[in-house]
Short mmCIF file of C-alpha atoms and ligand atoms in Angstrom, two decimals:
data_model
loop_
_atom_site.label_atom_id
_atom_site.label_comp_id
_atom_site.label_asym_id
_atom_site.label_seq_id
_atom_site.Cartn_x
_atom_site.Cartn_y
_atom_site.Cartn_z
CA MET W 1 54.77 -248.79 204.77
CA ASN W 2 51.83 -249.80 203.05
CA VAL W 3 53.10 -252.06 200.01
CA ALA W 4 50.29 -252.74 196.68
CA ASN W 5 51.48 -256.30 195.39
CA SER W 6 50.98 -257.48 191.59
CA LYS W 7 52.58 -260.38 189.14
CA THR W 8 53.68 -260.68 186.01
CA ASP W 9 56.20 -262.82 183.60
CA ILE W 10 57.90 -259.80 181.91
CA LEU W 11 58.59 -256.78 183.51
CA ILE W 12 59.84 -254.48 180.84
CA LEU W 13 61.20 -250.82 182.68
CA GLY W 14 60.72 -248.26 180.32
CA SER W 15 58.24 -247.57 177.33
CA GLY W 16 60.71 -245.78 174.24
CA GLY W 17 61.16 -247.64 170.87
CA ALA W 18 63.48 -250.25 173.12
CA GLY W 19 60.71 -251.15 175.69
CA LEU W 20 57.67 -251.26 173.60
CA PHE W 21 59.55 -253.15 170.52
CA ALA W 22 60.36 -255.63 173.40
CA ALA W 23 57.20 -256.23 174.53
CA LEU W 24 56.33 -256.98 171.30
CA HIS W 25 59.03 -259.38 170.57
CA ALA W 26 58.40 -261.04 173.90
CA LEU W 27 54.49 -261.46 172.84
CA LYS W 28 55.52 -262.73 169.57
CA ALA W 29 57.79 -265.34 170.85
CA ASN W 30 55.31 -266.55 173.40
CA PRO W 31 51.63 -265.37 173.10
CA ASP W 32 50.66 -266.71 176.21
CA LEU W 33 53.40 -264.50 178.40
CA ASP W 34 51.80 -262.03 180.65
CA VAL W 35 54.25 -258.66 179.87
CA THR W 36 54.08 -255.35 181.66
CA ILE W 37 55.41 -252.10 180.74
CA ALA W 38 56.17 -249.95 183.18
CA SER W 39 57.41 -245.98 183.03
CA LYS W 40 57.31 -242.54 184.68
CA GLY W 41 55.12 -241.15 181.71
CA LEU W 42 52.03 -241.87 179.35
CA LEU W 43 53.26 -244.32 177.18
CA GLY W 44 53.79 -243.40 173.50
CA LYS W 45 54.50 -239.99 175.10
CA CYS W 46 58.19 -240.37 177.29
CA GLY W 47 61.02 -240.82 176.45
CA CYS W 48 63.65 -239.75 173.67
CA THR W 49 62.31 -242.34 170.99
CA ARG W 50 59.76 -239.63 170.79
CA MET W 51 61.93 -236.40 170.32
CA VAL W 52 64.08 -237.75 167.34
CA GLN W 53 64.06 -235.41 164.43
CA GLY W 54 67.01 -236.60 161.91
CA GLY W 55 65.89 -240.48 161.81
CA PHE W 56 67.97 -243.82 161.65
CA ASN W 57 70.80 -244.98 159.52
CA VAL W 58 70.33 -248.11 157.35
CA ALA W 59 71.92 -249.39 154.42
CA ILE W 60 69.06 -250.10 152.63
CA ASN W 61 69.14 -248.42 149.25
CA PRO W 62 71.69 -249.17 145.27
CA GLY W 63 75.15 -248.49 146.00
CA ASP W 64 75.52 -248.53 150.03
CA SER W 65 76.61 -251.67 151.92
CA ILE W 66 76.20 -252.70 155.47
CA GLU W 67 80.35 -253.03 155.49
CA ARG W 68 80.44 -249.39 154.20
CA HIS W 69 77.89 -248.72 157.30
CA PHE W 70 79.88 -250.17 159.90
CA MET W 71 82.84 -248.80 158.82
CA ASP W 72 81.54 -245.41 158.79
CA THR W 73 80.39 -246.49 162.37
CA ILE W 74 83.93 -247.82 163.65
CA GLU W 75 85.43 -244.93 162.40
CA GLY W 76 83.77 -242.38 163.27
CA GLY W 77 83.46 -244.04 166.99
CA LYS W 78 87.32 -244.01 165.84
CA TRP W 79 87.54 -247.62 166.57
CA LEU W 80 86.33 -247.27 170.44
CA PRO W 81 83.10 -249.26 169.18
CA HIS W 82 83.00 -253.18 170.21
CA GLN W 83 82.95 -254.38 167.21
CA GLU W 84 80.66 -256.89 167.71
CA LEU W 85 78.13 -254.68 168.58
CA ALA W 86 78.05 -252.31 165.82
CA TRP W 87 77.88 -255.31 163.65
CA THR W 88 74.88 -256.32 165.37
CA LEU W 89 73.71 -252.66 165.13
CA VAL W 90 74.54 -252.05 161.28
CA SER W 91 73.01 -255.70 160.12
CA THR W 92 70.08 -255.66 161.90
CA ALA W 93 69.25 -251.79 161.31
CA LEU W 94 67.38 -253.21 157.47
CA GLU W 95 65.11 -255.88 159.26
CA ARG W 96 63.78 -253.59 162.03
CA VAL W 97 63.41 -250.39 159.24
CA ARG W 98 61.00 -253.74 157.36
CA GLU W 99 59.32 -254.53 160.79
CA LEU W 100 58.55 -250.77 161.58
CA GLU W 101 57.01 -250.57 157.58
CA ASN W 102 55.85 -254.16 157.25
CA GLU W 103 54.74 -254.87 160.60
CA ILE W 104 54.47 -252.14 162.57
CA GLY W 105 52.75 -249.73 160.27
CA CYS W 106 55.17 -246.16 159.71
CA PHE W 107 55.61 -244.37 156.63
CA PHE W 108 58.62 -243.40 155.77
CA ASP W 109 59.70 -240.93 152.69
CA ARG W 110 60.27 -241.84 150.02
CA ASN W 111 62.31 -241.44 146.67
CA PRO W 112 60.26 -240.31 142.94
CA ASP W 113 60.82 -244.18 142.53
CA GLY W 114 59.72 -245.74 145.91
CA THR W 115 62.90 -246.41 147.33
CA LEU W 116 62.94 -244.57 150.96
CA HIS W 117 65.00 -241.61 150.93
CA GLY W 118 68.11 -241.49 153.20
CA LYS W 119 68.97 -237.98 154.14
CA ALA W 120 72.54 -236.98 154.76
CA PHE W 121 74.07 -237.60 158.27
CA ALA W 122 77.20 -236.63 160.32
CA GLY W 123 80.13 -239.10 160.04
CA GLN W 124 77.93 -241.03 157.22
CA SER W 125 79.74 -241.45 153.73
CA PHE W 126 75.67 -242.46 152.23
CA ASP W 127 72.84 -240.35 152.51
CA ARG W 128 71.49 -243.30 154.75
CA THR W 129 69.19 -241.61 156.74
CA VAL W 130 65.38 -242.81 157.35
CA HIS W 131 62.95 -240.89 157.94
CA LYS W 132 59.52 -238.89 158.31
CA GLY W 133 60.29 -235.22 157.69
CA ASP W 134 61.65 -234.05 160.58
CA LEU W 135 59.01 -235.95 163.08
CA THR W 136 60.44 -239.62 162.91
CA GLY W 137 60.43 -240.52 166.46
CA ILE W 138 56.76 -239.34 166.67
CA GLU W 139 56.21 -241.90 163.42
CA ILE W 140 57.98 -244.32 165.17
CA MET W 141 56.31 -243.77 168.93
CA ASN W 142 52.73 -243.50 167.70
CA ARG W 143 52.83 -246.57 165.96
CA LEU W 144 54.55 -248.84 168.14
CA ALA W 145 52.33 -247.34 170.99
CA GLU W 146 48.97 -248.35 168.68
CA GLN W 147 50.26 -252.10 168.53
CA VAL W 148 51.38 -252.28 172.45
CA TRP W 149 47.34 -250.87 172.98
CA ALA W 150 45.63 -252.96 170.06
CA ARG W 151 47.75 -256.35 172.41
CA ARG W 152 46.95 -257.83 175.59
CA ILE W 153 50.04 -256.15 177.43
CA GLN W 154 49.46 -254.53 181.26
CA ARG W 155 50.60 -250.96 181.52
CA LEU W 156 51.71 -249.42 184.87
CA GLU W 157 52.03 -245.38 183.50
CA GLU W 158 54.00 -242.58 185.60
CA HIS W 159 55.32 -245.63 187.68
CA ARG W 160 58.94 -244.67 188.75
CA ALA W 161 60.71 -248.22 189.66
CA VAL W 162 62.58 -247.11 192.26
CA GLU W 163 64.71 -250.28 193.29
CA LEU W 164 65.63 -253.68 191.68
CA ILE W 165 64.40 -256.21 194.76
CA LYS W 166 66.00 -259.73 195.34
CA THR W 167 65.26 -262.86 196.38
CA PRO W 168 65.87 -263.71 199.30
CA GLY W 169 69.06 -265.56 198.25
CA GLY W 170 70.47 -263.16 196.97
CA ASP W 171 71.29 -264.44 193.76
CA ALA W 172 68.57 -263.47 191.42
CA ILE W 173 65.96 -260.55 190.68
CA ALA W 174 62.36 -260.98 192.09
CA GLY W 175 60.98 -258.12 191.03
CA VAL W 176 60.89 -254.27 191.17
CA LEU W 177 59.78 -251.96 193.40
CA PHE W 178 57.79 -248.77 192.24
CA ILE W 179 56.34 -245.67 193.50
CA ASP W 180 52.77 -244.35 191.81
CA MET W 181 54.09 -241.33 190.73
CA ARG W 182 49.82 -240.07 190.87
CA THR W 183 49.34 -240.85 194.38
CA GLY W 184 52.56 -241.73 196.13
CA ASP W 185 51.76 -244.95 196.63
CA TYR W 186 54.69 -247.71 196.69
CA LEU W 187 53.79 -251.11 194.60
CA PHE W 188 55.92 -254.56 194.21
CA VAL W 189 55.64 -256.26 190.79
CA ARG W 190 56.75 -259.50 191.19
CA ALA W 191 58.27 -260.91 187.58
CA LYS W 192 60.23 -263.95 186.33
CA ALA W 193 62.46 -261.71 183.91
CA VAL W 194 62.98 -257.89 184.12
CA LEU W 195 64.12 -255.84 181.08
CA LEU W 196 66.07 -252.24 181.50
CA ALA W 197 64.95 -250.12 179.01
CA THR W 198 65.02 -246.79 181.09
CA GLY W 199 67.89 -245.14 178.92
CA GLY W 200 70.73 -242.55 180.07
CA GLY W 201 69.69 -239.50 182.40
CA PRO W 202 71.45 -235.74 181.11
CA THR W 203 69.73 -233.99 183.96
CA MET W 204 73.24 -233.27 185.42
CA TYR W 205 73.77 -230.80 182.78
CA ARG W 206 72.18 -227.41 182.96
CA TYR W 207 71.31 -227.51 179.39
CA HIS W 208 70.35 -230.56 177.77
CA THR W 209 68.13 -232.11 174.56
CA PRO W 210 66.73 -235.19 175.86
CA SER W 211 63.43 -235.96 177.64
CA GLY W 212 63.48 -234.86 181.72
CA ASP W 213 62.23 -238.30 182.52
CA LYS W 214 65.83 -239.76 182.05
CA THR W 215 67.90 -239.14 185.07
CA CYS W 216 69.81 -242.01 185.19
CA ASP W 217 68.01 -243.84 187.82
CA GLY W 218 67.36 -247.09 186.28
CA LEU W 219 71.55 -247.68 185.81
CA ALA W 220 71.73 -246.73 189.15
CA MET W 221 69.45 -248.94 190.07
CA ALA W 222 71.78 -252.07 188.43
CA LEU W 223 74.45 -250.42 189.69
CA ARG W 224 72.81 -250.83 193.14
CA ALA W 225 71.51 -254.81 192.22
CA GLY W 226 75.56 -255.42 191.52
CA LEU W 227 74.92 -255.45 187.82
CA ALA W 228 78.13 -254.12 185.39
CA LEU W 229 77.82 -250.97 183.71
CA ARG W 230 80.25 -250.25 180.65
CA ASP W 231 81.40 -247.19 178.84
CA MET W 232 80.27 -244.92 181.01
CA GLU W 233 82.42 -242.31 179.83
CA MET W 234 80.63 -242.45 176.14
CA VAL W 235 78.70 -239.14 176.80
CA GLN W 236 76.82 -238.00 173.50
CA PHE W 237 76.45 -234.79 173.19
CA HIS W 238 74.07 -233.24 170.75
CA PRO W 239 76.22 -230.36 169.00
CA THR W 240 73.68 -228.05 168.19
CA GLY W 241 70.65 -226.89 170.57
CA LEU W 242 69.00 -223.09 170.78
CA LEU W 243 69.96 -220.73 172.99
CA ALA W 244 67.20 -218.21 174.00
CA GLY W 245 67.84 -217.24 176.89
CA ALA W 246 67.10 -218.17 180.71
CA HIS W 247 64.02 -217.77 181.04
CA THR W 248 62.25 -220.26 178.67
CA ARG W 249 62.23 -223.86 178.67
CA MET W 250 63.04 -223.69 174.69
CA THR W 251 66.44 -222.93 175.75
CA GLY W 252 68.07 -226.41 174.83
CA THR W 253 65.63 -227.40 172.39
CA VAL W 254 67.46 -229.49 169.56
CA LEU W 255 68.53 -227.78 166.25
CA GLU W 256 68.59 -231.22 164.46
CA GLU W 257 71.68 -232.52 162.46
CA GLY W 258 69.72 -232.15 159.42
CA LEU W 259 70.44 -228.95 159.17
CA ARG W 260 74.07 -229.74 158.76
CA GLY W 261 73.88 -232.05 156.41
CA ALA W 262 71.75 -230.37 154.47
CA GLY W 263 74.64 -227.53 153.62
CA GLY W 264 74.12 -225.61 156.77
CA HIS W 265 77.31 -223.56 158.38
CA LEU W 266 78.29 -222.78 161.76
CA LEU W 267 79.88 -219.22 162.66
CA ASN W 268 81.13 -217.27 165.08
CA GLY W 269 80.37 -213.95 167.41
CA ARG W 270 81.92 -212.48 164.16
CA ARG W 271 79.58 -214.61 161.57
CA GLU W 272 82.68 -216.49 160.30
CA ARG W 273 82.28 -220.27 159.04
CA PHE W 274 85.13 -221.98 161.44
CA MET W 275 84.54 -225.65 160.70
CA PRO W 276 86.43 -226.00 158.34
CA ALA W 277 89.72 -225.14 160.12
CA TYR W 278 89.14 -227.94 162.68
CA ASP W 279 87.42 -231.18 160.19
CA ALA W 280 87.86 -231.85 156.63
CA LYS W 281 84.16 -232.93 156.59
CA ALA W 282 83.45 -229.70 158.42
CA GLU W 283 80.21 -229.32 159.89
CA ARG W 284 79.53 -233.13 158.56
CA ALA W 285 82.07 -234.25 160.89
CA THR W 286 80.54 -236.59 163.74
CA ARG W 287 79.08 -234.90 166.89
CA ASP W 288 82.28 -235.24 168.80
CA VAL W 289 84.70 -233.44 166.45
CA VAL W 290 81.83 -230.22 166.12
CA SER W 291 80.99 -230.42 170.04
CA ARG W 292 84.55 -229.93 170.51
CA ALA W 293 85.18 -227.15 167.52
CA MET W 294 82.27 -225.21 168.87
CA PHE W 295 83.67 -225.38 172.34
CA THR W 296 86.98 -224.16 171.58
CA GLU W 297 85.45 -221.72 169.70
CA MET W 298 83.45 -220.56 172.49
CA ARG W 299 86.26 -220.81 174.58
CA LYS W 300 88.15 -218.06 172.43
CA GLY W 301 85.52 -216.41 173.37
CA ASN W 302 84.28 -215.85 169.64
CA THR W 303 80.85 -215.81 170.60
CA THR W 304 77.11 -214.45 169.74
CA PRO W 305 75.56 -211.75 172.30
CA HIS W 306 73.71 -214.91 174.02
CA GLY W 307 76.95 -217.02 174.92
CA GLY W 308 76.61 -219.61 171.71
CA LEU W 309 77.19 -220.16 167.97
CA TYR W 310 74.91 -219.61 164.74
CA LEU W 311 73.82 -222.19 162.82
CA SER W 312 72.77 -220.29 158.99
CA MET W 313 71.03 -221.51 156.57
CA ASN W 314 71.15 -218.22 154.88
CA HIS W 315 73.81 -219.23 152.18
CA LEU W 316 71.67 -221.67 151.26
CA GLY W 317 68.30 -219.31 149.95
CA PRO W 318 65.01 -219.21 151.00
CA GLU W 319 63.77 -221.90 147.36
CA ARG W 320 66.32 -224.67 148.27
CA VAL W 321 65.32 -224.39 152.08
CA ARG W 322 61.42 -224.32 151.87
CA ARG W 323 61.81 -227.51 148.67
CA GLN W 324 64.01 -229.34 150.56
CA ARG W 325 61.95 -228.94 154.36
CA LEU W 326 58.48 -229.17 151.77
CA SER W 327 60.35 -232.92 150.23
CA ARG W 328 60.67 -234.49 153.73
C1 FAD Y 401 66.35 -234.43 170.26
C2 FAD Y 401 66.51 -235.60 170.53
C3 FAD Y 401 67.37 -236.41 169.08
C4 FAD Y 401 67.08 -237.23 168.47
N1 FAD Y 401 67.72 -237.78 167.18
C5 FAD Y 401 68.27 -238.55 167.02
C6 FAD Y 401 68.13 -239.29 165.44
O1 FAD Y 401 67.66 -238.54 164.59
N2 FAD Y 401 68.89 -241.13 165.08
C7 FAD Y 401 68.77 -241.18 166.53
O2 FAD Y 401 69.35 -242.06 166.21
N3 FAD Y 401 68.78 -240.92 168.02
C8 FAD Y 401 68.13 -239.73 168.17
N4 FAD Y 401 68.13 -239.80 169.25
C9 FAD Y 401 68.67 -240.47 170.64
C10 FAD Y 401 67.34 -241.19 170.70
O3 FAD Y 401 66.72 -240.91 171.06
C11 FAD Y 401 67.74 -242.92 171.76
O4 FAD Y 401 68.83 -243.48 171.36
C12 FAD Y 401 66.73 -243.79 171.74
O5 FAD Y 401 65.31 -242.91 171.57
C13 FAD Y 401 66.19 -244.27 172.99
O6 FAD Y 401 65.85 -245.04 173.25
P1 FAD Y 401 65.14 -245.91 175.01
O7 FAD Y 401 64.02 -246.92 174.04
O8 FAD Y 401 66.23 -246.65 174.84
O9 FAD Y 401 65.11 -244.89 175.69
P2 FAD Y 401 63.65 -243.45 175.95
O10 FAD Y 401 62.85 -243.97 174.66
O11 FAD Y 401 64.49 -242.32 176.03
O12 FAD Y 401 62.45 -244.33 176.82
C14 FAD Y 401 63.34 -244.13 178.26
C15 FAD Y 401 61.74 -245.22 179.49
O13 FAD Y 401 62.02 -244.82 180.59
C16 FAD Y 401 61.32 -244.90 180.99
N5 FAD Y 401 62.11 -244.52 181.81
C17 FAD Y 401 63.27 -243.71 182.60
N6 FAD Y 401 63.96 -244.26 183.95
C18 FAD Y 401 62.59 -244.84 184.19
C19 FAD Y 401 62.60 -244.98 185.81
N7 FAD Y 401 63.38 -245.16 186.61
N8 FAD Y 401 61.37 -246.29 185.75
C20 FAD Y 401 60.10 -246.50 185.37
N9 FAD Y 401 60.63 -245.81 184.20
C21 FAD Y 401 61.94 -245.14 183.88
C22 FAD Y 401 61.27 -243.05 180.45
O14 FAD Y 401 59.81 -242.61 181.08
C23 FAD Y 401 60.80 -244.00 178.52
O15 FAD Y 401 59.36 -244.40 178.64
C24 FAD Y 401 67.93 -238.11 169.65
C25 FAD Y 401 67.88 -238.23 170.93
C26 FAD Y 401 67.29 -236.70 171.28
C27 FAD Y 401 67.21 -236.34 173.17
#
C-alpha cells in the first residue's frame, strides 16, 4: 500500500462549527502552531452547522438569566443532562455570541432598540434563540470560513479520516490515516494532538435531516482506538421534516422548529390538532415529546395520504406569516 506522509502540530478532524472554532482558538493561543483541518467535504460547505436554520439559545437579553436557561436545559432533558456540561454550555453561550459578532464578523437579527432578537424555540421559557433569519448556520459558517482562510491554517478537504494510528508503544495517538476522496490515495498525517470534531451520524435512518457526510465513522474510529463514548442512546429526532414522496431528495428536508415556535399547529390526517392532548406546552414542547406524540398519532393511523402529519400555519393568516418571515 502506497501511503504519502505529512505532519502537523494539531490535526482537527471535521470542519463544522466545532472544528473551525477549535482551529481559530488554537492559533490564537499560540500563533506559531501548525494547525491542519481535515474534512470529508469542502471547508465551510460540509457538515450540519451550515444547515442550522433556527439559531442558538443564549440568555443575553434583559429579563432572562443564565440560571433560567440552565433550568430549561435540565428540565427539557428530564434531569438526565450532565449538569456541569449543561452549565458550561449555557454560561459560555454568552461569550460565543459576542465572539461571533465582534471577532468573527457575524451579524444576527436585532430588535428595534438594537438588542439581539431572540425567537421562540421549543422547551425555552424565554424567547432566547439568537438567529439570522432562518439562515443562521450559513451566516456562522461563512464568517468562520473567511477567518480560517485568512490565516495560516492547512486544509485537507475531501479527505476522509479512516483510522487513528497509535504510537508503537500503543499509549498515544501518533496521527491519522486518510483517504483522499478525489484520488483514492492514502495519506498519513502525523500530529502532536488530534481533535475529533466529526459529529454524530444519522445515516442508519431512512429519513434524516443531517448532512450525509456524518456517518458516525469518527465515533467508530474513537471506539476502535479504545476511547470511551458516552450517552450513545441520546439520538435526537427533529420532529418535523418534509414528506414529498420517495422519488425526491427533498423528502427529509427539515421544517424548522421556529414554525412551531411562531404558533404553527400539528394536525393529524383528519386535520385535528393533537399536541394539547400530549403536553401542556403543545407544539412548543421539547423535540423528544413532540416526536413521540407524532409517532403515537401515526401509529394510530391518523396520517396524511403520504403517511405523515400536517404542520399548519393557516390559522395565523397570510399577513402575520409574511410579516414574521420578513422581519427575521
Ligand atoms: C437540519 C438541521 C438543523 C439544525 N438546527 C439547529 C438549530 O437551529 N440550533 C442548534 O443549536 N442546532 C441545530 N442543529 C444541530 C447542529 O447543526 C449541530 O449540533 C452542530 O452543527 C454540530 O457541529 P459540529 O461542528 O460538531 O459538526 P458538523 O457541523 O456536522 O461538522 C462535522 C464535520 O466532520 C466532518 N467529518 C465527519 N466524519 C469525518 C471523517 N471520517 N473524516 C473527516 N471528516 C469527517 C464533516 O465533513 C464535517 O466537516 C441542526 C442540525 C440539522 C441537521
